[in-house]
Structures are given as structure tokens and as C-alpha cells.
Amino acid sequence: MNVETDLRRPFSATAWNRWMSFVERNRPLSGVGCDIRYTQDGIALTGHGAGEWRHPWWVTLRWEWKDVPTHRPERWMAYVRPGFVNGRDARILRPARLNKPEEWVPLTSENAAGLWMRWHNPLAVSASSVTLEGDVIEGRSEGYPVFFERLGVKVPAPGEPDPTRTREIRSCDIFLATARLAVAQDVRLMEPLLDSAVVRIESRFVSDAVLSMQGQHRLFATPRWDPPLEPTALQRLDGTAFEPTTDEIKIATVWVVSPPEWPEDEEPNWAWTPYVQYSVFWNLMHASIQQVPGVPQPPIELRTGLALGIADPLFAAMIGLTVNDPLNRVEAYFKAGSYKGEYWSV
Amino acid sequence: MSTPVQAGEQIRASSWNAAGRTVRALQLISGPGVRLRSTPNGTIVNFSGGNAIFLHPFKVTLTGLGVRVRWGQINGVDGTINDKLIQPVYEDTEPTLTVNKFKLDKSGRGWVAAEVTCSPKNWDVESWKVVQVADLDTDDGATAVVGAEASGSKAGGVPNLPGRRARQPLAMLVARSTRVVSCHQVTYFHLQHRVRAAEDPKADAARHFFFPKG
């Protein structure tokens, strides 16, 4: 292609478009056995023969350009190397396409899908607050690993801005979820208005996730992952406990870093450089701590010492007074009825 | 590196031509082991070459219709393939599990597994052998229901099989549309084994747990 011109002729639109087309055609894209990293100083190409062993759950980031025929927008996608839980491959959601509905497909599938990256901004500043004494606590940014300081990422608040550090950073978490049996308690006062009252605590299974996920282990991407919260003993005791119906573990955090002086409000695009921070490197096993029975535990009944008092002795014991027999029974009951699972590598 | 232009500044022909030469120099050209495919949105770069090899315990290798497993131990016990001991080093041929046809479930998946047999007295690992099965959790290794996908333990861990046996997956086999069976490693470390027995000590029902030897 001839790109030479001279001062006597105007530069035509045709020539410009030809030039741009040439540039676009020569933009390298990752193919078989090839990794591509876009940096501000050039494009680094690496062949798999270069000697890197890829462990289970290895994440490959790819920028996908807009696809006009299918109206698919341009975006960052993460492709995960097969990982296994209890010897079964984890699954990933393949979006609906043509006449096929969306479907959870195994990672070992020939046409396994990728995870659409949606970004969290760790540089965003939380709102300032004021103490009762009138001291102002400045808003803070969540921050990022020390590794990115050397790349020139902006200083997180409330640090002093550094004119040599102008790059933006975003993150996205990839996590694995496994359905588990959850237990909810019904707490009833059986005999009010007597010298003593009987409290009946009954458990029932909540198996929605077990039924919907059908024993599958599923991968998700979320801007920011937080581990599921277990209910407190007091929440269980007053019947307001909501047990999580999945066990979850974070597989990796994907970070992307912008070129220098990138606008704050623009979404990451192909010019950003991705980095993956792994939390899991090996295949996993998962099991619930307790053996799952066929039916929920039989209910327990407790006789309290106060008229109209539902469980005052129990609450008193829980906030630090003497431990008594009803409290022990209740704690043992809750502990035996929890089917929270644990992951370990294998 | 060229100097950035400012707003309103004239772009001279010499600068423009220099930029054009730079762009031309960025054209991708294939070298040995590299294949290029040009598209309007970019050029796809394909490398030919193998990944690095990682030798680890229980590494499963397929040799046609044969399965080989690298030396690994469960509770310090060596396993067998076809009654031949799996060892770190062999003086003669390495033992191979030969199958007429890989046992796969409806979804085209099967496993190479370590089938452990525990002592009737105290659940210690007495022996283990390499098997190839379509379902890890059924007695004969076939799928529980004809045409179904392999089951999985709802409580997690590894369920007990009759005769105080349990199967820990070493690798998953996946049949491709090209009729090639690919092998995906599951276990990478020497293992320890523990059992959670049933409440009744005479009952066999239990869960087995396998975890890496520290």
C-alpha cells in the first residue's frame, strides 16, 4: 500500500480510509497457541511453546470486537480453562443464540462460553463521614495490590495525587458456586400466659438451589464478590435466619489497567492491559461438614423460666452470662442442622 | 516515537509520510511456526508448539485404548494396574490398563479413578487399583440409570461403595465430536484418605475424604 503524498494534492478520504483499513487488518488477535498482551509500548505475542504450564481455572482475557450481524457489543471476555469439583467439571452459562436457549455447559465442552467482564472501580471514593466529636473521616478508596503501584496506577484516596501516576484500574471477580442444603427455623411459643412457657424450635429444609442447580458447580463473574454470610445464633433463635443456599469460593480477580491519562468515566476497552490474580490453582473437592439426613432434625422444646418470656434466659446467656443447659441444647441443635460445605484442593 | 500534534497545528506531508512508513513497518509477517489469518478486524496469530509438561503424581496418559498412571500414593500405599504395582521407576514395561472401549456416560464423559479398598477392621487403606468407569458412584462403574449422566454425591465427599470401597477421580475423559477422547487431569498430589463412618459401627455407609498429603 502506497501511503506517500505530496504538498500539492489534498489528502483524499479514499486514501485515509485505505490507510485505516490497513491498520485495522494488521492488528494482532489471539489464535491457536498464542497469547497477546496489549501494552502502551507495543503488543507482546507469546506462543504456548514458550514453556508456561496452565493450571486448572487458568483465565485467558480476550477483547471481543463488536459483531454487527448478531448485535453483540464489544467487551472483555474471560475464558476459563477446565477445573473440576469432586471430579465433575464446573459449568459456565452459554447465552441464548439463534434458536437455542441459554444453557449451563461444562468447561470441557467444545463450545464452552466465556464470562462477560463487568467492572468494579477500586479507586471510587466512599462518602466522607463525621464522628460525634466533629472529626471528619475522609472517604477512602478500596485500593488495589501493591504490584500495580509500580505500573503507575493512580494513588487511592485519601492519598496525595501523584502526577506521574495517572492510570485507571478496574476489577472483576470470578467465583464458583455450589448449591447446598439450607435450613430455616420456625420458633413458636407453645403455652403463653403460664408460669413457664414452652419454646418449640423446628427446622425445615430449603432446597431451592439444590433443585435448580441439579448438583452442578457453576462459574460466575461479578464486579465485586463477597462471601455468603451465615446467620447469627440470635437470628436463628428468633426465626429470622436466612441461610445462604450456595457455598462459594473466589477463583480469581481480573484487573485491567488503562493507558496513562485515561478519562475516569470511560469503560475499559482494548487499549487496557489485563492481569489475573488467582485465588485457586488446583482442582477442588467440596463436601458439607454434616452428613445430610433424609429428613430434617426433629424439633426441640425448651421450657423457659419466665411467664410470657420467650427465651430470656437464653438471650442472657448468649450475651455473656452463665451458660446453661437450654443454651447448650440450642447451640448443639443449630450446629447439627447446618450443612455448610467446605472446599479444599486436590 | 513521534511528537504528538497540537490542536490547530498543520500536519506536514513529511510527518504524514513518516507516520505512514511506521504503520507499514507494523505489518505482521509470519515466521517459522506461525500462521496468520487476515480479517477486517485484525490478523489472527496462530502458534504451533506444545505446552510445557508438568510431571506430577497420578498423571494420566492415554495411549490409544490404554491408560497409564504415573506413580502416586494414597496413605503411603502404592496402587496397581491389572495387579501390577505402579512404581516410580520400572525395569521392564510400564503397566497399562487396556480397554476395548472407553466407558462413557450419556454426555460422553468417563473417569480414570483410583478405587480404594478399606480394611473391615478400621477403615485403613488396604489397597487401591486404577479403574476406568462411566460413573464414580455406582458399584459396577456403569451409570445408575441407562442413558443418564453420571450421578454425584449430594453431600459431597466420595460416597462409600459396597465392600468398603471408594473411587477418587484421577482424570476425566471427554469424547469429542471428532471421536478423539481427551484427558483432563483432576488429581495432582499424593493423597491422604480419611473416612466418616456411619453412626452404627457395623454399617458400611460412610463418606470418604481424599486430600493432598502435606
Coordinates of C-alpha atoms in Angstrom, one line a residue:
Chain A
M1 CA 0.0 0.0 0.0
N2 CA 1.4 3.4 -1.0
V3 CA 1.0 6.0 1.7
E4 CA 3.2 8.7 0.3
T5 CA 1.7 12.0 -0.6
D6 CA 2.9 15.5 -1.5
L7 CA 2.1 19.0 -0.7
R8 CA 0.4 19.8 -4.0
R9 CA -2.6 17.4 -3.7
P10 CA -5.2 17.3 -0.9
F11 CA -5.3 14.1 1.1
S12 CA -8.4 12.3 0.0
A13 CA -10.9 10.4 2.1
T14 CA -10.3 7.3 0.0
A15 CA -6.6 7.3 0.9
W16 CA -7.4 7.9 4.6
N17 CA -9.9 5.0 4.6
R18 CA -7.5 2.7 2.9
W19 CA -4.9 3.6 5.4
M20 CA -7.2 2.9 8.4
S21 CA -8.3 -0.4 6.8
F22 CA -4.6 -1.4 6.6
V23 CA -4.0 -0.6 10.2
E24 CA -7.1 -2.5 11.4
R25 CA -6.2 -5.6 9.3
N26 CA -2.8 -5.7 10.9
R27 CA -4.0 -5.6 14.5
P28 CA -2.9 -8.9 16.0
L29 CA -5.6 -11.2 17.5
S30 CA -5.1 -14.2 19.7
G31 CA -5.4 -17.5 17.8
V32 CA -4.3 -21.1 18.5
G33 CA -1.4 -21.4 20.9
C34 CA -1.0 -17.6 21.1
D35 CA -1.3 -15.1 24.0
I36 CA -1.5 -11.4 23.3
R37 CA -0.9 -8.6 25.7
Y38 CA -1.6 -5.0 24.6
T39 CA 0.7 -2.6 26.4
Q40 CA 1.4 1.1 25.9
D41 CA 4.7 0.4 24.3
G42 CA 3.7 -2.3 21.9
I43 CA 2.0 -5.6 21.6
A44 CA 3.6 -8.7 23.2
L45 CA 3.0 -12.0 21.5
T46 CA 3.7 -15.3 23.3
G47 CA 3.4 -18.8 21.9
H48 CA 2.4 -21.6 24.2
G49 CA 5.6 -23.4 23.3
A50 CA 7.4 -20.8 25.4
G51 CA 7.1 -23.1 28.4
E52 CA 4.2 -22.0 30.7
W53 CA 2.1 -24.7 32.2
R54 CA -1.5 -23.8 32.6
H55 CA -3.2 -24.9 35.8
P56 CA -6.9 -25.6 36.2
W57 CA -9.0 -22.5 36.3
W58 CA -6.5 -20.6 34.1
V59 CA -8.1 -17.4 32.9
T60 CA -7.5 -16.0 29.4
L61 CA -8.7 -12.5 28.7
R62 CA -9.8 -11.5 25.2
W63 CA -11.2 -8.3 23.8
E64 CA -14.1 -9.1 21.5
W65 CA -14.9 -6.5 18.9
K66 CA -18.5 -5.5 18.0
D67 CA -20.3 -8.1 15.9
V68 CA -22.8 -6.2 13.8
P69 CA -24.8 -9.2 12.4
T70 CA -25.6 -10.5 15.9
H71 CA -25.7 -7.1 17.6
R72 CA -23.2 -8.3 20.1
P73 CA -21.4 -5.3 21.7
E74 CA -17.7 -5.1 22.1
R75 CA -16.5 -6.2 25.5
W76 CA -13.8 -8.0 27.6
M77 CA -14.5 -11.7 27.9
A78 CA -12.7 -14.2 30.2
Y79 CA -12.3 -17.8 29.1
V80 CA -11.6 -20.3 31.9
R81 CA -9.5 -23.5 31.5
P82 CA -11.4 -26.5 32.8
G83 CA -11.5 -27.0 36.5
F84 CA -13.1 -29.8 38.5
V85 CA -15.1 -30.1 41.7
N86 CA -15.4 -33.6 43.1
G87 CA -14.2 -34.8 39.8
R88 CA -17.1 -33.1 37.9
D89 CA -16.4 -30.3 35.5
A90 CA -17.6 -26.8 36.5
R91 CA -20.2 -25.2 34.3
I92 CA -20.5 -21.8 32.6
L93 CA -23.5 -20.1 31.2
R94 CA -23.7 -20.0 27.4
P95 CA -26.0 -17.2 26.3
A96 CA -29.1 -17.8 24.1
R97 CA -28.2 -17.7 20.5
L98 CA -30.2 -18.2 17.3
N99 CA -33.0 -20.7 18.2
K100 CA -31.2 -22.2 21.3
P101 CA -32.0 -21.0 24.8
E102 CA -29.3 -20.2 27.3
E103 CA -27.6 -23.3 28.8
W104 CA -25.1 -24.2 31.5
V105 CA -22.4 -26.0 29.6
P106 CA -19.3 -27.8 31.0
L107 CA -16.0 -26.1 30.8
T108 CA -14.7 -29.2 28.9
S109 CA -17.3 -28.6 26.3
E110 CA -16.1 -27.9 22.8
N111 CA -18.0 -24.7 22.6
A112 CA -17.7 -23.5 26.2
A113 CA -18.6 -19.9 26.6
G114 CA -16.7 -17.1 28.3
L115 CA -17.6 -14.8 31.2
W116 CA -18.6 -11.3 30.4
M117 CA -16.4 -8.9 32.5
R118 CA -18.3 -6.2 34.4
W119 CA -16.2 -3.8 36.2
H120 CA -15.8 -2.5 39.7
N121 CA -13.8 0.6 40.3
P122 CA -11.4 0.2 43.3
L123 CA -10.5 3.9 43.0
A124 CA -14.0 5.1 43.7
V125 CA -14.1 7.1 46.9
S126 CA -16.6 6.2 49.6
A127 CA -18.6 9.1 51.2
S128 CA -17.0 11.1 54.0
S129 CA -18.4 10.8 57.5
V130 CA -18.4 12.9 60.7
T131 CA -17.9 11.5 64.2
L132 CA -19.8 12.6 67.2
E133 CA -16.8 14.7 68.2
G134 CA -17.0 16.6 64.9
D135 CA -14.0 14.9 63.3
V136 CA -14.2 14.4 59.6
I137 CA -13.3 11.0 58.3
E138 CA -12.4 11.4 54.7
G139 CA -13.7 9.0 52.1
R140 CA -11.4 6.2 51.2
S141 CA -10.8 4.1 48.1
E142 CA -10.8 0.4 48.3
G143 CA -7.3 0.2 46.8
Y144 CA -5.5 -2.5 44.9
P145 CA -2.5 -4.8 45.2
V146 CA 0.9 -3.2 45.6
F147 CA 2.0 -4.7 42.2
F148 CA 0.0 -2.0 40.4
E149 CA 1.7 0.9 42.1
R150 CA 4.8 0.3 40.0
L151 CA 2.7 0.4 36.8
G152 CA 1.7 4.0 37.5
V153 CA -1.9 3.4 38.7
K154 CA -3.5 6.4 40.4
V155 CA -3.0 6.8 44.1
P156 CA -6.1 5.6 46.0
A157 CA -7.9 8.1 48.3
P158 CA -7.1 9.7 50.7
G159 CA -3.5 9.6 49.5
E160 CA -1.9 12.6 47.8
P161 CA -2.3 12.5 44.0
D162 CA 0.9 11.8 42.1
P163 CA 1.3 13.5 38.7
T164 CA 3.4 10.5 37.5
R165 CA 0.7 8.0 38.3
T166 CA -2.3 8.6 36.0
R167 CA -3.6 5.2 35.0
E168 CA -7.0 3.9 35.9
I169 CA -7.7 0.4 37.2
R170 CA -10.8 -1.8 37.3
S171 CA -11.5 -5.2 38.7
C172 CA -13.9 -8.1 38.3
D173 CA -14.2 -11.2 40.4
I174 CA -14.8 -14.8 39.1
F175 CA -16.3 -17.2 41.7
L176 CA -17.6 -20.7 41.8
A177 CA -20.9 -21.6 43.4
T178 CA -22.1 -25.0 44.7
A179 CA -25.7 -25.5 45.8
R180 CA -26.1 -26.6 49.4
L181 CA -29.0 -27.6 51.6
A182 CA -30.1 -24.6 53.7
V183 CA -32.1 -24.9 56.9
A184 CA -34.7 -22.4 58.2
Q185 CA -36.0 -22.4 61.8
D186 CA -39.6 -21.9 62.9
V187 CA -39.7 -20.7 66.5
R188 CA -43.1 -20.9 68.3
L189 CA -44.2 -20.2 71.8
M190 CA -46.5 -23.1 72.8
E191 CA -48.0 -22.2 76.1
P192 CA -48.2 -18.5 76.9
L193 CA -49.6 -16.8 80.0
L194 CA -48.5 -19.7 82.3
D195 CA -45.7 -19.8 84.9
S196 CA -43.4 -21.2 82.4
A197 CA -43.5 -21.2 78.6
V198 CA -42.5 -23.8 76.1
V199 CA -40.5 -22.8 73.2
R200 CA -40.6 -25.1 70.2
I201 CA -37.8 -24.8 67.5
E202 CA -38.5 -26.7 64.4
S203 CA -36.2 -26.9 61.3
R204 CA -37.1 -27.3 57.7
F205 CA -35.0 -27.7 54.6
V206 CA -34.7 -25.0 52.0
S207 CA -33.6 -26.9 48.8
D208 CA -34.4 -24.3 46.1
A209 CA -30.8 -24.0 44.9
V210 CA -30.2 -27.8 45.1
L211 CA -33.1 -28.4 42.9
S212 CA -32.4 -25.6 40.4
M213 CA -28.7 -26.2 40.1
Q214 CA -29.0 -30.0 39.9
G215 CA -25.8 -30.7 41.6
Q216 CA -23.8 -28.6 39.2
H217 CA -20.9 -26.4 40.2
R218 CA -21.2 -23.0 38.3
L219 CA -18.9 -20.2 37.5
F220 CA -20.0 -16.6 37.7
A221 CA -18.4 -13.2 37.1
T222 CA -19.4 -10.2 39.3
P223 CA -17.9 -6.7 39.8
R224 CA -17.2 -7.4 43.4
W225 CA -17.7 -10.8 45.2
D226 CA -18.4 -11.0 48.9
P227 CA -18.6 -14.4 50.7
P228 CA -22.1 -15.5 51.7
L229 CA -22.9 -14.6 55.3
E230 CA -24.0 -17.2 57.8
P231 CA -26.8 -16.1 60.1
T232 CA -26.0 -15.4 63.7
A233 CA -27.3 -17.6 66.6
L234 CA -29.7 -14.8 67.6
Q235 CA -31.2 -14.7 64.1
R236 CA -31.7 -18.4 64.2
L237 CA -33.3 -18.2 67.6
D238 CA -35.9 -15.6 66.7
G239 CA -36.7 -17.4 63.4
T240 CA -35.3 -14.7 61.1
A241 CA -32.3 -16.6 60.0
F242 CA -31.7 -16.7 56.2
E243 CA -29.0 -19.3 55.4
P244 CA -27.2 -19.0 52.1
T245 CA -28.3 -21.7 49.7
T246 CA -24.9 -21.8 48.0
D247 CA -21.3 -22.3 49.1
E248 CA -19.0 -20.1 47.1
I249 CA -15.3 -19.6 46.6
K250 CA -13.4 -16.9 44.7
I251 CA -11.4 -18.4 41.8
A252 CA -9.6 -15.2 40.5
T253 CA -9.8 -11.4 40.3
V254 CA -9.3 -9.9 36.9
W255 CA -7.6 -6.5 36.9
V256 CA -7.3 -4.1 33.9
V257 CA -5.1 -1.1 33.8
S258 CA -5.6 1.8 31.4
P259 CA -3.1 3.8 29.3
P260 CA -1.8 7.0 31.0
E261 CA -4.3 9.9 31.4
W262 CA -7.4 7.9 30.6
P263 CA -10.7 9.5 31.2
E264 CA -12.2 8.4 34.6
D265 CA -15.7 7.7 33.3
E266 CA -14.8 5.6 30.3
E267 CA -15.3 1.9 30.3
P268 CA -12.2 -0.4 29.8
N269 CA -11.5 -1.2 26.1
W270 CA -8.9 -3.0 24.0
A271 CA -6.2 -0.5 24.9
W272 CA -6.3 -1.6 28.6
T273 CA -4.0 -4.3 29.8
P274 CA -5.5 -7.3 31.8
Y275 CA -3.8 -9.1 34.7
V276 CA -5.2 -12.1 36.6
Q277 CA -4.8 -12.6 40.3
Y278 CA -5.6 -16.2 41.2
S279 CA -7.1 -17.4 44.5
V280 CA -7.4 -21.1 43.4
F281 CA -4.7 -23.0 41.4
W282 CA -5.8 -26.7 41.7
N283 CA -9.0 -28.7 41.3
L284 CA -11.3 -28.8 44.2
M285 CA -13.3 -31.1 46.4
H286 CA -16.4 -30.0 48.2
A287 CA -18.4 -31.5 51.0
S288 CA -20.8 -30.5 53.7
I289 CA -19.5 -30.8 57.2
Q290 CA -22.5 -32.6 58.4
Q291 CA -23.9 -35.8 56.9
V292 CA -27.1 -34.8 55.1
P293 CA -30.1 -36.8 56.6
G294 CA -33.2 -37.9 54.7
V295 CA -35.4 -35.6 56.8
P296 CA -34.8 -32.5 59.0
Q297 CA -33.9 -32.9 62.6
P298 CA -36.8 -33.5 65.0
P299 CA -37.9 -30.3 66.8
I300 CA -36.7 -29.4 70.2
E301 CA -38.8 -28.0 73.0
L302 CA -37.5 -25.8 75.8
R303 CA -39.2 -24.8 79.0
T304 CA -38.2 -21.3 80.0
G305 CA -38.4 -19.8 83.5
L306 CA -40.4 -16.7 82.8
A307 CA -44.1 -16.1 82.1
L308 CA -44.5 -14.5 78.7
G309 CA -40.7 -14.6 78.4
I310 CA -39.9 -16.3 75.2
A311 CA -36.3 -17.1 75.6
D312 CA -34.9 -14.5 78.1
P313 CA -32.6 -16.9 79.9
L314 CA -31.2 -18.0 76.6
F315 CA -30.5 -14.4 75.4
A316 CA -29.0 -13.6 78.7
A317 CA -26.6 -16.5 78.4
M318 CA -25.7 -15.5 74.9
I319 CA -24.6 -12.0 75.9
G320 CA -22.1 -13.4 78.3
L321 CA -23.8 -14.6 81.5
T322 CA -23.7 -18.2 82.7
V323 CA -24.0 -20.9 80.1
N324 CA -26.9 -23.1 81.0
D325 CA -28.4 -26.3 79.8
P326 CA -31.0 -24.9 77.4
L327 CA -28.4 -22.8 75.7
N328 CA -26.2 -25.8 75.2
R329 CA -29.1 -27.8 73.7
V330 CA -30.0 -24.9 71.4
E331 CA -26.4 -24.4 70.2
A332 CA -26.0 -28.2 69.6
Y333 CA -29.3 -28.2 67.7
F334 CA -28.2 -25.4 65.4
K335 CA -24.8 -26.9 64.8
A336 CA -26.1 -30.3 63.9
G337 CA -28.5 -28.7 61.5
S338 CA -26.0 -26.7 59.4
Y339 CA -25.0 -28.2 56.1
K340 CA -22.5 -25.6 55.1
G341 CA -19.8 -27.0 52.9
E342 CA -16.1 -26.5 52.6
Y343 CA -13.8 -26.6 49.5
W344 CA -10.3 -28.0 49.5
S345 CA -7.8 -28.6 46.7
V346 CA -6.8 -32.0 45.5
Chain B
M1 CA 8.5 7.8 18.9
S2 CA 6.7 10.8 17.1
T3 CA 5.9 14.1 18.8
P4 CA 2.2 14.5 19.4
V5 CA 0.5 17.2 17.3
Q6 CA -1.4 20.1 18.9
A7 CA -4.9 21.3 18.0
G8 CA -4.8 23.7 15.0
E9 CA -1.3 22.7 14.0
Q10 CA -0.7 21.8 10.4
I11 CA 0.2 18.2 9.6
R12 CA 3.1 18.4 7.2
A13 CA 3.4 15.9 4.4
S14 CA 6.8 14.8 5.7
S15 CA 5.4 14.0 9.1
W16 CA 2.4 12.2 7.5
N17 CA 4.6 10.1 5.3
A18 CA 6.9 9.2 8.2
A19 CA 3.8 8.0 10.1
G20 CA 2.7 6.0 7.1
R21 CA 6.1 4.3 6.9
T22 CA 5.9 3.5 10.6
V23 CA 2.4 2.0 10.1
R24 CA 3.7 0.0 7.2
A25 CA 6.5 -1.4 9.3
L26 CA 4.0 -2.7 11.8
Q27 CA 2.6 -5.2 9.2
L28 CA 2.6 -8.7 10.6
I29 CA 4.6 -11.3 8.7
S30 CA 4.6 -14.9 9.5
G31 CA 7.8 -16.7 10.5
P32 CA 8.6 -20.3 11.3
G33 CA 5.9 -22.0 13.4
V34 CA 3.5 -19.0 12.9
R35 CA 0.3 -18.9 10.8
L36 CA -1.5 -15.6 10.1
R37 CA -5.1 -15.2 9.0
S38 CA -6.0 -11.6 8.0
T39 CA -9.6 -10.4 8.7
P40 CA -11.1 -6.8 8.5
N41 CA -11.0 -6.6 12.3
G42 CA -7.4 -7.8 12.7
T43 CA -5.0 -10.6 12.0
I44 CA -5.3 -13.8 13.9
V45 CA -2.0 -15.2 15.0
N46 CA -1.6 -18.9 15.5
F47 CA 1.4 -20.6 17.0
S48 CA 2.3 -24.2 16.7
G49 CA 4.1 -25.8 19.6
G50 CA 3.4 -27.8 22.7
N51 CA 2.8 -26.6 26.3
A52 CA 5.3 -27.2 29.0
I53 CA 5.0 -30.6 30.6
F54 CA 4.4 -30.9 34.3
L55 CA 5.2 -34.3 35.8
H56 CA 3.3 -35.0 39.0
P57 CA 1.8 -37.9 40.9
F58 CA -1.1 -39.7 39.3
K59 CA -0.5 -38.1 35.9
V60 CA -2.8 -40.0 33.5
T61 CA -1.7 -40.6 29.9
L62 CA -3.8 -42.2 27.2
T63 CA -2.0 -44.5 24.8
G64 CA -4.6 -45.5 22.2
L65 CA -7.0 -47.7 24.2
G66 CA -4.6 -47.9 27.1
V67 CA -4.3 -45.9 30.2
R68 CA -1.1 -45.3 32.1
V69 CA -0.9 -43.6 35.5
R70 CA 2.3 -42.1 37.0
W71 CA 3.3 -43.2 40.5
G72 CA 1.3 -41.8 43.3
Q73 CA 0.4 -43.0 46.8
I74 CA -2.7 -42.9 49.0
N75 CA -1.9 -43.0 52.7
G76 CA 1.6 -44.2 51.7
V77 CA 0.2 -47.2 49.8
D78 CA 1.2 -47.9 46.2
G79 CA -1.5 -48.8 43.8
T80 CA -1.8 -51.4 41.0
I81 CA -2.9 -51.5 37.3
N82 CA -4.0 -55.0 36.3
D83 CA -2.4 -56.4 39.5
K84 CA 0.9 -54.9 38.6
L85 CA 2.4 -52.5 41.0
I86 CA 2.8 -48.8 40.0
Q87 CA 6.3 -47.7 40.8
P88 CA 8.4 -44.6 40.5
V89 CA 10.8 -46.4 38.1
Y90 CA 10.4 -49.5 36.0
E91 CA 12.9 -52.1 35.0
D92 CA 10.5 -53.6 32.4
T93 CA 7.4 -52.3 30.7
E94 CA 5.2 -49.8 32.5
P95 CA 1.8 -51.3 33.4
T96 CA -1.1 -50.2 31.2
L97 CA -4.8 -50.6 31.7
T98 CA -6.2 -51.7 28.3
V99 CA -9.8 -51.3 27.5
N100 CA -11.8 -52.4 24.4
K101 CA -13.8 -49.3 24.5
F102 CA -13.8 -46.3 26.9
K103 CA -16.8 -46.4 29.3
L104 CA -18.6 -43.1 29.0
D105 CA -21.9 -41.8 30.2
K106 CA -24.6 -40.1 28.1
S107 CA -22.7 -36.8 28.0
G108 CA -19.6 -38.6 26.7
R109 CA -17.7 -38.4 30.0
G110 CA -15.9 -41.1 31.9
W111 CA -13.2 -41.2 34.5
V112 CA -9.9 -42.8 35.3
A113 CA -10.1 -43.3 39.1
A114 CA -8.2 -44.8 42.0
E115 CA -10.6 -47.4 43.6
V116 CA -9.6 -47.8 47.2
T117 CA -10.5 -50.8 49.4
C118 CA -10.6 -50.2 53.1
S119 CA -9.9 -52.6 55.9
P120 CA -13.0 -54.2 57.5
K121 CA -11.5 -53.6 60.9
N122 CA -10.5 -50.0 61.0
W123 CA -11.1 -48.4 57.5
D124 CA -7.4 -48.1 56.7
V125 CA -6.5 -48.2 53.1
E126 CA -5.6 -51.8 52.3
S127 CA -5.1 -51.5 48.6
W128 CA -6.1 -49.4 45.6
K129 CA -6.2 -50.0 41.9
V130 CA -6.7 -48.0 38.7
V131 CA -10.1 -48.4 37.1
Q132 CA -11.9 -46.7 34.1
V133 CA -15.6 -46.1 34.8
A134 CA -18.6 -44.2 33.4
D135 CA -19.8 -43.3 36.9
L136 CA -17.7 -42.9 40.0
D137 CA -20.5 -43.6 42.5
T138 CA -22.1 -46.8 41.3
D139 CA -21.0 -50.3 42.3
D140 CA -20.0 -51.5 38.8
G141 CA -18.9 -48.1 37.5
A142 CA -21.7 -48.0 34.9
T143 CA -24.3 -45.3 35.0
A144 CA -27.0 -45.8 37.6
V145 CA -29.8 -45.3 35.0
V146 CA -29.4 -46.3 31.4
G147 CA -28.8 -43.2 29.3
A148 CA -28.4 -40.9 32.3
E149 CA -25.5 -38.7 33.1
A150 CA -23.2 -39.8 35.9
S151 CA -24.5 -39.0 39.4
G152 CA -22.7 -37.1 42.1
S153 CA -22.9 -37.3 45.8
K154 CA -25.3 -34.7 47.1
A155 CA -23.4 -34.2 50.4
G156 CA -20.1 -34.0 48.7
G157 CA -17.0 -36.1 49.5
V158 CA -16.8 -39.5 48.0
P159 CA -19.6 -42.0 48.7
N160 CA -19.0 -45.4 50.0
L161 CA -19.4 -48.4 47.7
P162 CA -20.2 -52.0 48.8
G163 CA -17.2 -53.8 50.2
R164 CA -15.8 -50.6 51.8
R165 CA -14.7 -49.2 48.5
A166 CA -14.5 -45.7 47.2
R167 CA -13.3 -44.1 43.9
Q168 CA -11.2 -40.9 43.8
P169 CA -11.1 -39.5 40.3
L170 CA -7.6 -39.1 38.8
A171 CA -8.7 -37.7 35.4
M172 CA -11.8 -37.1 33.4
L173 CA -12.2 -38.5 29.8
V174 CA -14.3 -36.5 27.4
A175 CA -15.3 -37.7 24.0
R176 CA -15.1 -35.1 21.2
S177 CA -17.1 -34.7 18.1
T178 CA -14.0 -35.8 16.2
R179 CA -14.2 -39.2 18.0
V180 CA -11.0 -38.3 19.9
V181 CA -11.1 -38.8 23.6
S182 CA -9.4 -36.0 25.6
C183 CA -8.0 -36.5 29.0
H184 CA -8.3 -33.8 31.8
Q185 CA -6.2 -34.3 34.9
V186 CA -8.1 -34.0 38.2
T187 CA -5.6 -35.1 40.9
Y188 CA -2.1 -33.7 41.1
F189 CA -0.8 -34.7 44.5
H190 CA -0.1 -37.8 46.7
L191 CA -3.2 -38.3 48.8
Q192 CA -4.3 -38.9 52.3
H193 CA -7.6 -40.7 53.0
R194 CA -10.0 -40.5 55.9
V195 CA -13.5 -41.9 56.4
R196 CA -16.5 -40.6 58.2
A197 CA -18.3 -43.7 59.2
A198 CA -21.9 -44.1 59.9
E199 CA -23.3 -43.9 63.5
D200 CA -23.7 -47.7 63.6
P201 CA -20.2 -49.2 63.6
K202 CA -21.4 -52.3 61.9
A203 CA -22.9 -50.4 59.0
D204 CA -20.8 -49.7 55.9
A205 CA -22.4 -46.4 54.9
A206 CA -19.9 -43.6 55.1
R207 CA -18.2 -40.8 53.2
H208 CA -14.6 -40.9 52.2
F209 CA -12.4 -37.9 52.0
F210 CA -9.3 -37.5 49.9
F211 CA -6.9 -34.6 50.3
P212 CA -3.3 -33.8 49.4
K213 CA -0.5 -35.2 51.5
G214 CA 1.1 -32.2 53.2

